[in-house]
PDB file of N, CA and C in Angstrom:
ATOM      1  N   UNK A   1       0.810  -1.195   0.000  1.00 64.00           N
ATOM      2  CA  UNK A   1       0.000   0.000   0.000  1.00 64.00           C
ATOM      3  C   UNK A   1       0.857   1.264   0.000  1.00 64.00           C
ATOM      4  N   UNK A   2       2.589   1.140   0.253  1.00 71.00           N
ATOM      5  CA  UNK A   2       2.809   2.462   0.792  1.00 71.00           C
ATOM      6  C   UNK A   2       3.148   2.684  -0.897  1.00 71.00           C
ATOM      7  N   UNK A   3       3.871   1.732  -1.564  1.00 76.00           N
ATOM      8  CA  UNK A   3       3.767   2.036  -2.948  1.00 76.00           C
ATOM      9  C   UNK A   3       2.759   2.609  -4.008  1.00 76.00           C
ATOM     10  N   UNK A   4       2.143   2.145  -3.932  1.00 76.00           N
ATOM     11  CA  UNK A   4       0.805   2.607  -4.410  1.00 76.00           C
ATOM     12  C   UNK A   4       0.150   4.228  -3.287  1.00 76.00           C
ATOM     13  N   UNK A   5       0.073   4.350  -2.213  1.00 74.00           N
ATOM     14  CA  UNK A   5      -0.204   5.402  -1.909  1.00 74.00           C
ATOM     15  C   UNK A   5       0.409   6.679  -2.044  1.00 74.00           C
ATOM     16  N   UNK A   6       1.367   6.918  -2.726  1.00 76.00           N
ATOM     17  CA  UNK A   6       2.460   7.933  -3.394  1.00 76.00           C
ATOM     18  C   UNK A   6       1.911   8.814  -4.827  1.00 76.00           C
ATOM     19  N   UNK A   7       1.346   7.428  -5.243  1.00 75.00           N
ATOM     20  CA  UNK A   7       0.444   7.969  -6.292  1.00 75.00           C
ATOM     21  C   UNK A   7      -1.140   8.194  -6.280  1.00 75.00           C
ATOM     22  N   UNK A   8      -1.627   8.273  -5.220  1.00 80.00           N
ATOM     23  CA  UNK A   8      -2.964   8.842  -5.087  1.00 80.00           C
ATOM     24  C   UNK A   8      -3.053  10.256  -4.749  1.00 80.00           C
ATOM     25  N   UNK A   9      -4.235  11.023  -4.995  1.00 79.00           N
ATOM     26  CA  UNK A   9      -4.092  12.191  -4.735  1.00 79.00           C
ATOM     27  C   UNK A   9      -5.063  12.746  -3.942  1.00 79.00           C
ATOM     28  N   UNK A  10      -4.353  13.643  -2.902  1.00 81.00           N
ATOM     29  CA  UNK A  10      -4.968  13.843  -1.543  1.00 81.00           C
ATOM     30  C   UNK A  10      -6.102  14.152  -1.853  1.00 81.00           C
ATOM     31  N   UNK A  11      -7.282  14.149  -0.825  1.00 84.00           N
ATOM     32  CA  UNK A  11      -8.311  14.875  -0.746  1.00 84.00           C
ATOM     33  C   UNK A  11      -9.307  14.329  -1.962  1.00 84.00           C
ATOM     34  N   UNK A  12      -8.845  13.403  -2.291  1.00 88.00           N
ATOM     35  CA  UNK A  12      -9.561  12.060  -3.392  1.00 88.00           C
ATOM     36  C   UNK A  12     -10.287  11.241  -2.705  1.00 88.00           C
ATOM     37  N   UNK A  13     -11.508  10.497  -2.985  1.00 88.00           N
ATOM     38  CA  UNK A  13     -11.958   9.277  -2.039  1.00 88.00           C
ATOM     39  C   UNK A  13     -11.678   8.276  -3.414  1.00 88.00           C
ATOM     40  N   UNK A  14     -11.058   6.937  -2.596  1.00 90.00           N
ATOM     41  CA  UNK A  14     -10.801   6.161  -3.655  1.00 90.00           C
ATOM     42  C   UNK A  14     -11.801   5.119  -3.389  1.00 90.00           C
ATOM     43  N   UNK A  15     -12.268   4.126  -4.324  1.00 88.00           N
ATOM     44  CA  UNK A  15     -12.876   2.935  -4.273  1.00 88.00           C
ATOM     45  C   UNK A  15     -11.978   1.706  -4.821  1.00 88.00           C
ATOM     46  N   UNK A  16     -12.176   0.453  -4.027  1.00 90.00           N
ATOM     47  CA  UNK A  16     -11.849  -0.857  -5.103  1.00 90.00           C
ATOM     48  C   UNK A  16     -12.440  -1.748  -5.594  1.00 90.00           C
ATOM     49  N   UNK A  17     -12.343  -1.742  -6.576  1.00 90.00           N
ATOM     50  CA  UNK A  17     -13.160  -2.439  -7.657  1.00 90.00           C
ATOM     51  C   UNK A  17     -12.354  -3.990  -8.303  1.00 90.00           C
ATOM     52  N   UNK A  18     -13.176  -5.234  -8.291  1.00 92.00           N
ATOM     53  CA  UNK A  18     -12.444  -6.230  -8.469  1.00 92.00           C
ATOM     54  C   UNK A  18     -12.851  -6.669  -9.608  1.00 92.00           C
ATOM     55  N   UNK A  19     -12.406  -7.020 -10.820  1.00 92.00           N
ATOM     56  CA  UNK A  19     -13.080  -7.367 -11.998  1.00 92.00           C
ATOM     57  C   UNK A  19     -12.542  -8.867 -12.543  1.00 92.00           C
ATOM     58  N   UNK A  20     -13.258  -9.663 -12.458  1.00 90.00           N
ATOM     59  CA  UNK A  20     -12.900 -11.334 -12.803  1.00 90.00           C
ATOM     60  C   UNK A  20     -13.617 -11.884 -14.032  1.00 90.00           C
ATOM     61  N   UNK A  21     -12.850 -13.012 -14.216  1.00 87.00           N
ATOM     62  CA  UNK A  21     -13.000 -13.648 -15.449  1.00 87.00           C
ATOM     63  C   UNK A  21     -13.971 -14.174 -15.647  1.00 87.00           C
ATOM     64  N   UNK A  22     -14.929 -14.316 -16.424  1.00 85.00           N
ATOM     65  CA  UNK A  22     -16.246 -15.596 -16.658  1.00 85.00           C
ATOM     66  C   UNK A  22     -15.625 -17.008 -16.695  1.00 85.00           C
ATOM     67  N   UNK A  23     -16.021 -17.704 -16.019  1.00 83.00           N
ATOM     68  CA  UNK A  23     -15.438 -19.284 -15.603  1.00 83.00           C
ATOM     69  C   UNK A  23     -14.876 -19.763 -16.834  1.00 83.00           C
ATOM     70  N   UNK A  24     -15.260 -19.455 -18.127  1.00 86.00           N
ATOM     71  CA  UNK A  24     -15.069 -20.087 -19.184  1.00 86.00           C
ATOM     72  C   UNK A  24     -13.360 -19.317 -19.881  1.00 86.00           C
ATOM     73  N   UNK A  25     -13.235 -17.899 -19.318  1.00 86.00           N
ATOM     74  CA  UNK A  25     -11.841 -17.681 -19.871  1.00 86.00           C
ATOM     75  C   UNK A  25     -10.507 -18.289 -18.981  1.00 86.00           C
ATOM     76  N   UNK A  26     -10.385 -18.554 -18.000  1.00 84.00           N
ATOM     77  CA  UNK A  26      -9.275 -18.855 -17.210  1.00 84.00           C
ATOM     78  C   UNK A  26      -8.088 -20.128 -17.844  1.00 84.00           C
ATOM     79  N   UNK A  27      -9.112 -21.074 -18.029  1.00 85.00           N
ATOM     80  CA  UNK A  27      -7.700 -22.195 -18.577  1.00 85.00           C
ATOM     81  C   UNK A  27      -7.396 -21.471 -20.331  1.00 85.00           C
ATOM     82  N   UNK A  28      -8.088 -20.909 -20.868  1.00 87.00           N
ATOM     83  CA  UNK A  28      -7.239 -20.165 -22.320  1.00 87.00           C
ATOM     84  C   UNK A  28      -6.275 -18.654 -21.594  1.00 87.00           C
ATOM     85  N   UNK A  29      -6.691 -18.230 -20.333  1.00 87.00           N
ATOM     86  CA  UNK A  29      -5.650 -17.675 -19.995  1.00 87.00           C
ATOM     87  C   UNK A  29      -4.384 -18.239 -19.457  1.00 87.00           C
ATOM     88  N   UNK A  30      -4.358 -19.115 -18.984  1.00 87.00           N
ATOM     89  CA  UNK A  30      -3.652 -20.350 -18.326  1.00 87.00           C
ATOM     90  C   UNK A  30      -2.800 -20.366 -19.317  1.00 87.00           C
ATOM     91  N   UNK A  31      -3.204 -20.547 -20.512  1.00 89.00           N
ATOM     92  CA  UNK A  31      -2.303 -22.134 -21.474  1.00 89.00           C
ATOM     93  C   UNK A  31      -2.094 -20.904 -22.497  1.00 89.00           C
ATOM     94  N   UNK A  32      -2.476 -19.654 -22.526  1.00 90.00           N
ATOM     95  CA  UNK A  32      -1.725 -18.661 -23.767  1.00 90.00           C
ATOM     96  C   UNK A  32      -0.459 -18.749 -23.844  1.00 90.00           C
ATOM     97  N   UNK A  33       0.137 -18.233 -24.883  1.00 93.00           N
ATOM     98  CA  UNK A  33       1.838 -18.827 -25.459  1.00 93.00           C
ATOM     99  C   UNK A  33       2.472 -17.328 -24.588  1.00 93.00           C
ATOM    100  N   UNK A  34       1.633 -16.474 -24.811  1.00 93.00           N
ATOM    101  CA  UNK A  34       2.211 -15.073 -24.029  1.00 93.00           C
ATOM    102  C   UNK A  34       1.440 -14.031 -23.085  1.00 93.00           C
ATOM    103  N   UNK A  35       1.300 -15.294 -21.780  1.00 90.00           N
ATOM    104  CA  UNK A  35       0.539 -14.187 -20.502  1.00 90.00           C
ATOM    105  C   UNK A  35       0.945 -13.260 -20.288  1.00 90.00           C
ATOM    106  N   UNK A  36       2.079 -12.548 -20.293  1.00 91.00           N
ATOM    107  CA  UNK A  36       2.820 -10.947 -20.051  1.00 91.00           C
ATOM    108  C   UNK A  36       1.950 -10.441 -21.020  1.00 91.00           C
ATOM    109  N   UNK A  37       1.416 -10.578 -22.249  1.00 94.00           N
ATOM    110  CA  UNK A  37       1.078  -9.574 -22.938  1.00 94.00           C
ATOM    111  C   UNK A  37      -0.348  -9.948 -22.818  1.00 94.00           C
ATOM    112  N   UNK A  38      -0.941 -11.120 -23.097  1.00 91.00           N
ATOM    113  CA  UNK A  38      -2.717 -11.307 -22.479  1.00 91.00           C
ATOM    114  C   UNK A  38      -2.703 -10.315 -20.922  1.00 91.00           C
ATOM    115  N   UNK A  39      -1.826 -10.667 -20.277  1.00 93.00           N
ATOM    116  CA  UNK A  39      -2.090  -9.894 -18.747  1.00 93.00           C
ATOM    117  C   UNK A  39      -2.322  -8.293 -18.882  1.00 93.00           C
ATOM    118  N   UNK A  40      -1.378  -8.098 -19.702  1.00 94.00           N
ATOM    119  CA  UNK A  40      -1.039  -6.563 -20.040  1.00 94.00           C
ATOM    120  C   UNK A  40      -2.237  -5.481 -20.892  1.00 94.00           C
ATOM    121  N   UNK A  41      -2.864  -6.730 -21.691  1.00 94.00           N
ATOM    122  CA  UNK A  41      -4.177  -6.135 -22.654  1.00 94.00           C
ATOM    123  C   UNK A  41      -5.554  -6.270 -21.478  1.00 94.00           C
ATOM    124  N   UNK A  42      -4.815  -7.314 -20.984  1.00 93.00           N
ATOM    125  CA  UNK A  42      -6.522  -7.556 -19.597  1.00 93.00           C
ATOM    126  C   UNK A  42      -6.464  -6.104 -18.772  1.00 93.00           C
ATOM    127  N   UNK A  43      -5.471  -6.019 -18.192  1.00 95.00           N
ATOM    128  CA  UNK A  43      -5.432  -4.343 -17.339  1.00 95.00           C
ATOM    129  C   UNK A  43      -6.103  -2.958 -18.147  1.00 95.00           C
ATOM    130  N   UNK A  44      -5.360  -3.088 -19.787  1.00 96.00           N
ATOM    131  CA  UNK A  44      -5.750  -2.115 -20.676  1.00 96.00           C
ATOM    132  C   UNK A  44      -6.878  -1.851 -20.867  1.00 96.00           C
ATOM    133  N   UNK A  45      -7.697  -3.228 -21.257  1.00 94.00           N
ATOM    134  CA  UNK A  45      -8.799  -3.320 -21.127  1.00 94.00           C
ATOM    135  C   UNK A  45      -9.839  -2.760 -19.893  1.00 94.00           C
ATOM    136  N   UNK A  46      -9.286  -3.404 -18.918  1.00 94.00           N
ATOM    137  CA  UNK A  46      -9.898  -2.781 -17.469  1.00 94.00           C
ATOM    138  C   UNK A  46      -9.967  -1.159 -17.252  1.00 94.00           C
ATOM    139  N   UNK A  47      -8.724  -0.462 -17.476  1.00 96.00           N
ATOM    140  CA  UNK A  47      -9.090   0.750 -17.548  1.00 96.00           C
ATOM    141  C   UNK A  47     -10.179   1.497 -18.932  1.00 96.00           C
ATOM    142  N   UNK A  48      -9.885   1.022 -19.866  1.00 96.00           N
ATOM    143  CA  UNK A  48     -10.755   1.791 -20.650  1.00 96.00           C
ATOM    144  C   UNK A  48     -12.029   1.537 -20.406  1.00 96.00           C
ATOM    145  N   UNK A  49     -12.282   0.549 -20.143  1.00 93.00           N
ATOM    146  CA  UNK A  49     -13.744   0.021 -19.521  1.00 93.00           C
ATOM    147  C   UNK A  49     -14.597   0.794 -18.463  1.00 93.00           C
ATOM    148  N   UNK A  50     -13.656   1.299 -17.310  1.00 94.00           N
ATOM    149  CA  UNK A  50     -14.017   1.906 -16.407  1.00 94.00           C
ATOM    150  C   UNK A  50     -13.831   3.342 -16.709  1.00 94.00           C
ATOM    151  N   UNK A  51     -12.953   3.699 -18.029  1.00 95.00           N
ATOM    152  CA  UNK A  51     -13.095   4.886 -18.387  1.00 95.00           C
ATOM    153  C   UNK A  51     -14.261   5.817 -18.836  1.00 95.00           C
ATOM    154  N   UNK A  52     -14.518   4.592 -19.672  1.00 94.00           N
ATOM    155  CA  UNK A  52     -16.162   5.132 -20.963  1.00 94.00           C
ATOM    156  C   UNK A  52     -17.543   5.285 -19.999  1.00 94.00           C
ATOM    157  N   UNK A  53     -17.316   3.930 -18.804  1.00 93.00           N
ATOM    158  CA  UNK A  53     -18.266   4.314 -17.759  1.00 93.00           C
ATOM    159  C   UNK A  53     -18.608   5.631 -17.181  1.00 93.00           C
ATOM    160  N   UNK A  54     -17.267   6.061 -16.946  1.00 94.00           N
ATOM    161  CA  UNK A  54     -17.553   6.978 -16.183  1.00 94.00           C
ATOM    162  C   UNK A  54     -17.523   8.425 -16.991  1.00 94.00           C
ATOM    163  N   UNK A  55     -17.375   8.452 -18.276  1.00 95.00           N
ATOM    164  CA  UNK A  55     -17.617   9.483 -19.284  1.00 95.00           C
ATOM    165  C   UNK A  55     -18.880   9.252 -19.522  1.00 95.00           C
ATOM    166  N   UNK A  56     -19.614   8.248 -19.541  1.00 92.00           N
ATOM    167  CA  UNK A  56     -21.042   7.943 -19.828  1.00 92.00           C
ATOM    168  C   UNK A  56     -21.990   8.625 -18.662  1.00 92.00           C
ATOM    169  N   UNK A  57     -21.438   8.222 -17.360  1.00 92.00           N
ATOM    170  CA  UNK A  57     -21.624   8.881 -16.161  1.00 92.00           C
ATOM    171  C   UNK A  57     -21.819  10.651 -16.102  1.00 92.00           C
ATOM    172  N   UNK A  58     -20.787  11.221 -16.568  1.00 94.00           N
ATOM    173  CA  UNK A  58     -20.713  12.381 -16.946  1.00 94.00           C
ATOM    174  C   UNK A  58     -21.391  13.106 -18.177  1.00 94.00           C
ATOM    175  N   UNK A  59     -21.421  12.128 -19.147  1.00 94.00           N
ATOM    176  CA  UNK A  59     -22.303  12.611 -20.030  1.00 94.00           C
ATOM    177  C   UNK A  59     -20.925  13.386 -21.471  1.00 94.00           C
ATOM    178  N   UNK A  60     -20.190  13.291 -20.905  1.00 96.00           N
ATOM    179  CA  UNK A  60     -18.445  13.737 -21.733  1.00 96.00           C
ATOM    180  C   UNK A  60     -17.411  13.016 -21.747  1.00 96.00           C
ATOM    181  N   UNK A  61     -17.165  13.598 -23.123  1.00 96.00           N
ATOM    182  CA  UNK A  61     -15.475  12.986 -23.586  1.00 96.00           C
ATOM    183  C   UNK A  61     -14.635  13.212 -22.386  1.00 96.00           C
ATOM    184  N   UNK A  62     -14.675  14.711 -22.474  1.00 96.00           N
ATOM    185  CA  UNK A  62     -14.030  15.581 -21.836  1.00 96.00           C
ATOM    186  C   UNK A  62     -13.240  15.674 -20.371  1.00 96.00           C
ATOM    187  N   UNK A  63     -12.939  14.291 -19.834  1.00 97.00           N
ATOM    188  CA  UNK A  63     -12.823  14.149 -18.361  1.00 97.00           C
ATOM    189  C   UNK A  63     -11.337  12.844 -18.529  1.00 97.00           C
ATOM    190  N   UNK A  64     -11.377  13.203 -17.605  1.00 95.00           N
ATOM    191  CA  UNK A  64     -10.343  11.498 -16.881  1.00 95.00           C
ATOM    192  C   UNK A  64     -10.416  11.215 -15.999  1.00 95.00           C
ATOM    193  N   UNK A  65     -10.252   9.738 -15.921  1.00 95.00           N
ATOM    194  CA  UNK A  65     -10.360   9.197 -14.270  1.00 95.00           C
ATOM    195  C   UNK A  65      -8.645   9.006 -13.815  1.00 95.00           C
ATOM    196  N   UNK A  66      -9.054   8.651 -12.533  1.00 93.00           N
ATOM    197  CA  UNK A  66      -7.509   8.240 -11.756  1.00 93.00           C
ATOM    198  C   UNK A  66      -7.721   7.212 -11.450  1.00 93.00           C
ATOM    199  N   UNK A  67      -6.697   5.711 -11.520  1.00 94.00           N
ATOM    200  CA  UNK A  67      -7.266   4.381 -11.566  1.00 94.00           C
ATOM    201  C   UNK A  67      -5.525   3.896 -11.748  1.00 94.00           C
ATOM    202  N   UNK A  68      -5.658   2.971 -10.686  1.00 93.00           N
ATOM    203  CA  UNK A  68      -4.088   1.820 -10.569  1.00 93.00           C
ATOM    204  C   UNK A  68      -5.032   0.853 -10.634  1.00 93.00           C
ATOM    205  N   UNK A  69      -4.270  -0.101 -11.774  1.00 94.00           N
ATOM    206  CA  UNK A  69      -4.668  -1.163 -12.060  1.00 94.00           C
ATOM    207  C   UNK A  69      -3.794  -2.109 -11.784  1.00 94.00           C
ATOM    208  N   UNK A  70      -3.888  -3.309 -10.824  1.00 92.00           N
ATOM    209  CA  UNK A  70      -2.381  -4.658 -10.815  1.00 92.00           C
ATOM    210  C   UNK A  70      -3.368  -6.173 -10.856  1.00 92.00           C
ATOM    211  N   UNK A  71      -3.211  -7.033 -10.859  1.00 94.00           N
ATOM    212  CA  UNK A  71      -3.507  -8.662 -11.678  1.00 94.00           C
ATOM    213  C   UNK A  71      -3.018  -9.278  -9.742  1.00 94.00           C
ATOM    214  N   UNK A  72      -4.190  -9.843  -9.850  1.00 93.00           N
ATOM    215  CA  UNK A  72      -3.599 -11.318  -9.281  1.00 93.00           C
ATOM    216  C   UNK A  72      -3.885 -12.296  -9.756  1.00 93.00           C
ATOM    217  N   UNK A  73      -3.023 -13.238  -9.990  1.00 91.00           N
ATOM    218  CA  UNK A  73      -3.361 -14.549 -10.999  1.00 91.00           C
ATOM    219  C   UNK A  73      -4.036 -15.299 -10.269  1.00 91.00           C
ATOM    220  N   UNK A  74      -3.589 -15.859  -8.905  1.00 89.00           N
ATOM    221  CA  UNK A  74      -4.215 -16.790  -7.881  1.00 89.00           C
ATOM    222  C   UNK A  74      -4.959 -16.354  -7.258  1.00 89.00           C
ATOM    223  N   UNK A  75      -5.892 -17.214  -6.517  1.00 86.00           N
ATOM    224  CA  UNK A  75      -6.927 -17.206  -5.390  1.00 86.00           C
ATOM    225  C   UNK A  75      -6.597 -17.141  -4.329  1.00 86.00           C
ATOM    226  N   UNK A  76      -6.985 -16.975  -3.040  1.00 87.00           N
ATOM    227  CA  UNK A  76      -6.218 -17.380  -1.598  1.00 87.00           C
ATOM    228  C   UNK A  76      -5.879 -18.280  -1.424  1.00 87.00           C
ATOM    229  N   UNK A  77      -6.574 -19.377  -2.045  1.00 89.00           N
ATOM    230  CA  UNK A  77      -6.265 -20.930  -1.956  1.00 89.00           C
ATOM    231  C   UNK A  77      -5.367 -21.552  -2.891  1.00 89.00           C
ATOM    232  N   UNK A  78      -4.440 -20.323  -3.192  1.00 89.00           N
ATOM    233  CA  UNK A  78      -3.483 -20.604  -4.356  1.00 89.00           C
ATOM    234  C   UNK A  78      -4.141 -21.379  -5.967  1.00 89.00           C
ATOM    235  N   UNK A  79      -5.394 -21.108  -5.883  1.00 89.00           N
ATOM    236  CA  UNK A  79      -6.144 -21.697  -7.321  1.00 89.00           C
ATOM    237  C   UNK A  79      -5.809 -20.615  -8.433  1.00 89.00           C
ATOM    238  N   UNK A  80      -4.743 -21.130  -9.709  1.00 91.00           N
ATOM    239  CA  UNK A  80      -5.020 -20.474 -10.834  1.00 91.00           C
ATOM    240  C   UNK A  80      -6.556 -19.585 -11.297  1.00 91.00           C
ATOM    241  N   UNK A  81      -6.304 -18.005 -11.022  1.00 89.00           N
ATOM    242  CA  UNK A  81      -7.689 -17.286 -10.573  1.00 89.00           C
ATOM    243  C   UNK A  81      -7.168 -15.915 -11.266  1.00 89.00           C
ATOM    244  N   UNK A  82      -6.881 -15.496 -12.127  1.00 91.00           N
ATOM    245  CA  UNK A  82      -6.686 -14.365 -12.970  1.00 91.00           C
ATOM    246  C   UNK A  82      -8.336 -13.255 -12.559  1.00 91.00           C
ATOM    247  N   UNK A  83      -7.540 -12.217 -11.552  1.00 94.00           N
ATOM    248  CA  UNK A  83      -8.329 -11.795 -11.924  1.00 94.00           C
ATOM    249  C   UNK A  83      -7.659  -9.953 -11.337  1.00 94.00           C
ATOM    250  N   UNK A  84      -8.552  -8.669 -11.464  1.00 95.00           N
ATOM    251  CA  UNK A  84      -7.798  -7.225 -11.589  1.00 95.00           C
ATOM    252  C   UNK A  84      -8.536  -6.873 -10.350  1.00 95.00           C
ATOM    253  N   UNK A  85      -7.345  -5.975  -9.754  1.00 94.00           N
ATOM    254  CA  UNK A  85      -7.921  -5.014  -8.513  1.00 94.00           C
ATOM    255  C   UNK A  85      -7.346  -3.996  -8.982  1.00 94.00           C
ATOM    256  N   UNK A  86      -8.677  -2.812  -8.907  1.00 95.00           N
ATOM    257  CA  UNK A  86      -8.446  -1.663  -9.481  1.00 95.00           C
ATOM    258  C   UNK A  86      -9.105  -1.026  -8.439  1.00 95.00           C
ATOM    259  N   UNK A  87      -8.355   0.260  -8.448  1.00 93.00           N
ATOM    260  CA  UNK A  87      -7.772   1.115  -7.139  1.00 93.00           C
ATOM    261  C   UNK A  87      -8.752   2.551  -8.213  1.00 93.00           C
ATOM    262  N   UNK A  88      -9.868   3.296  -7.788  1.00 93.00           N
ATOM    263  CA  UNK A  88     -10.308   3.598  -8.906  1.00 93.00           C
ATOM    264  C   UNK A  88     -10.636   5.081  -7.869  1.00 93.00           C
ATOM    265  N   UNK A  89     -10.402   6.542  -8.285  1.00 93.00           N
ATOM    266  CA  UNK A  89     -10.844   7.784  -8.023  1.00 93.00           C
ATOM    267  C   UNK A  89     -12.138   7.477  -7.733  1.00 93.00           C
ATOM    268  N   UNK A  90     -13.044   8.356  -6.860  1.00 92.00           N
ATOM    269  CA  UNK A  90     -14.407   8.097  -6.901  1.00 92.00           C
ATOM    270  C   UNK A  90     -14.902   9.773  -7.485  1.00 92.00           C
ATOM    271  N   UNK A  91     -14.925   9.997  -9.073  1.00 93.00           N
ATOM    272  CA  UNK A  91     -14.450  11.016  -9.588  1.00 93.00           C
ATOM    273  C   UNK A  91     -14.034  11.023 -10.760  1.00 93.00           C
ATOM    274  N   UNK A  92     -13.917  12.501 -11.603  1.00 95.00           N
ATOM    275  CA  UNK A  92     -12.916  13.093 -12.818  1.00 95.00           C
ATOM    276  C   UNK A  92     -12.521  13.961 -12.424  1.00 95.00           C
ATOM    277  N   UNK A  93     -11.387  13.832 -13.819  1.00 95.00           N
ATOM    278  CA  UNK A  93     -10.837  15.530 -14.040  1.00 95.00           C
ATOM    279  C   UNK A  93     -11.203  16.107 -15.319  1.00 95.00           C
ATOM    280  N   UNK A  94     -11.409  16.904 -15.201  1.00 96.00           N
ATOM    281  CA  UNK A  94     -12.099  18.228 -16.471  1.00 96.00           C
ATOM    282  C   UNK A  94     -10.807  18.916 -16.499  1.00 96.00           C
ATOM    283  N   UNK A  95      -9.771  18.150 -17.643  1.00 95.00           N
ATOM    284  CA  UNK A  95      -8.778  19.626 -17.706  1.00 95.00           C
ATOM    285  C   UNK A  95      -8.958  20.658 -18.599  1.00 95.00           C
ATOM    286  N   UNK A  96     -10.263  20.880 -19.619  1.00 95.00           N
ATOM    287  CA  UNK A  96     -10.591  21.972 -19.868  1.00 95.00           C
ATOM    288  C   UNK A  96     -10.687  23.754 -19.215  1.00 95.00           C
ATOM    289  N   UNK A  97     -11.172  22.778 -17.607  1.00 94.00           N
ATOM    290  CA  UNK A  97     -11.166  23.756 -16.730  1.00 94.00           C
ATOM    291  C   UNK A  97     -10.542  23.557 -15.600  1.00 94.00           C
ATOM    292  N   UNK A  98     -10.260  22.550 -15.306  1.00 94.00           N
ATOM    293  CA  UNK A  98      -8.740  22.136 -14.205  1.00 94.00           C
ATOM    294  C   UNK A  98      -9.986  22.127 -12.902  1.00 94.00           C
ATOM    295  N   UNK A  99     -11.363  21.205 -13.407  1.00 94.00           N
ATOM    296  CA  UNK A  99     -12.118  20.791 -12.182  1.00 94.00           C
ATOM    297  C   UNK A  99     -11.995  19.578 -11.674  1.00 94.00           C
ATOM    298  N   UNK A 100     -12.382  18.995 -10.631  1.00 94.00           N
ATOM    299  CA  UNK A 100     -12.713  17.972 -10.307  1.00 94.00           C
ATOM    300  C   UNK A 100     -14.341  17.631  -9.891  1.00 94.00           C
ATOM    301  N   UNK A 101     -14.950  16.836 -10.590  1.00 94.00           N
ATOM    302  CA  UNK A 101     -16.334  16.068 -10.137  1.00 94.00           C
ATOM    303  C   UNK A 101     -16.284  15.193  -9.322  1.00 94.00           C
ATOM    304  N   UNK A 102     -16.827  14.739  -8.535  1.00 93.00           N
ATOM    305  CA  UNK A 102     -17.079  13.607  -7.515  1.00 93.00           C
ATOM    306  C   UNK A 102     -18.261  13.128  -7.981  1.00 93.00           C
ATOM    307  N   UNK A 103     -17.705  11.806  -8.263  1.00 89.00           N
ATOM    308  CA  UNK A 103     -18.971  10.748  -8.693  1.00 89.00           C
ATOM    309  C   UNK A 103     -19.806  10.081  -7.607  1.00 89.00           C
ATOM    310  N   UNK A 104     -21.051  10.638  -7.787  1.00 79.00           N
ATOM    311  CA  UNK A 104     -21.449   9.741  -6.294  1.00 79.00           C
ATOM    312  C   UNK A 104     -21.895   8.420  -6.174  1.00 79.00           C
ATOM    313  N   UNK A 105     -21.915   7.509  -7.708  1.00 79.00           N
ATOM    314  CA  UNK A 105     -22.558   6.446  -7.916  1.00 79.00           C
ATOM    315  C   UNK A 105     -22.191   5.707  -9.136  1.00 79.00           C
ATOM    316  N   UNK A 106     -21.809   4.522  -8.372  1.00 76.00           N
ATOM    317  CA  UNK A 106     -20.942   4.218 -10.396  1.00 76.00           C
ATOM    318  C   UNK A 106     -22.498   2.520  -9.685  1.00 76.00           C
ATOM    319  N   UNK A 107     -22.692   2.558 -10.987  1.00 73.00           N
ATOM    320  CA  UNK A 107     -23.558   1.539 -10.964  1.00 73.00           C
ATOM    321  C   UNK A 107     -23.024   0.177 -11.195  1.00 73.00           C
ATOM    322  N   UNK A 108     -23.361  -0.965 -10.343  1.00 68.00           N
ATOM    323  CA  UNK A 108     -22.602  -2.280 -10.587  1.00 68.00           C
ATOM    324  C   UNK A 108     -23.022  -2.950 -11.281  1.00 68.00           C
ATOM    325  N   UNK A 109     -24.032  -2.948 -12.330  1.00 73.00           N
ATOM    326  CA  UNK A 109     -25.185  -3.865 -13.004  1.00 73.00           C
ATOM    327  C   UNK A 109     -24.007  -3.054 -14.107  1.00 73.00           C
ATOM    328  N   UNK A 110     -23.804  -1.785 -14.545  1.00 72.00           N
ATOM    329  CA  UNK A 110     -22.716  -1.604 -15.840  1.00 72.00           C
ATOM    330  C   UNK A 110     -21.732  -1.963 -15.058  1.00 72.00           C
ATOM    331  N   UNK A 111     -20.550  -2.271 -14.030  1.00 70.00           N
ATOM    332  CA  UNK A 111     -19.375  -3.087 -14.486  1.00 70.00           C
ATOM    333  C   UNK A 111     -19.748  -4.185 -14.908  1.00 70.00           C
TER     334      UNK A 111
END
């Protein structure tokens, strides 16, 4: 956490958000010839995902979120378990005008 808390920004409320695989992708993530780069497009993926949400949210292009994204492959029970914890602003930024919005509601039926 102290790593990751260096890059958050004060006076932010953050949320975490866990996003997992449908039972049916895990062993083709398993057995890909190149998990560094499947892993790497799964995160990519994760942020833009939670990006468009929350521009949809807003109703604009015009914004950005703040969002650390990292992979855990395993389960607690050490079970091959690919799945993202994302560390997500509860919020944008408008650098048109150098605002910040506070989102008060990200809906879980759209993640």
């Amino acid at each position: 956490m102290v790593k990751i808390g260096v890059h958050l920004f004060l006076g932010v409320s953050y949320r975490q958000v866990v996003l997992t695989l449908p039972e049916q992708l895990p062993i083709s993530f398993h057995n890909h010839s190149n998990q560094k780069r499947l892993y790497s497009g799964f995160m990519v993926l994760a942020e833009a995902c939670l990006s468009e949400l929350i521009k949809a949210h807003f109703k604009t292009d015009a914004c950005e979120i703040a969002v650390i994204v990292f992979i855990h492959i395993h389960s607690r029970n050490s079970s091959y378990n690919p799945h993202l914890h994302v560390i997500l602003a509860e919020g944008a930024f408008f650098p048109l005008n150098l605002d910040w919005k506070w989102l008060q509601h990200l809906s879980l039926s759209q993640l």
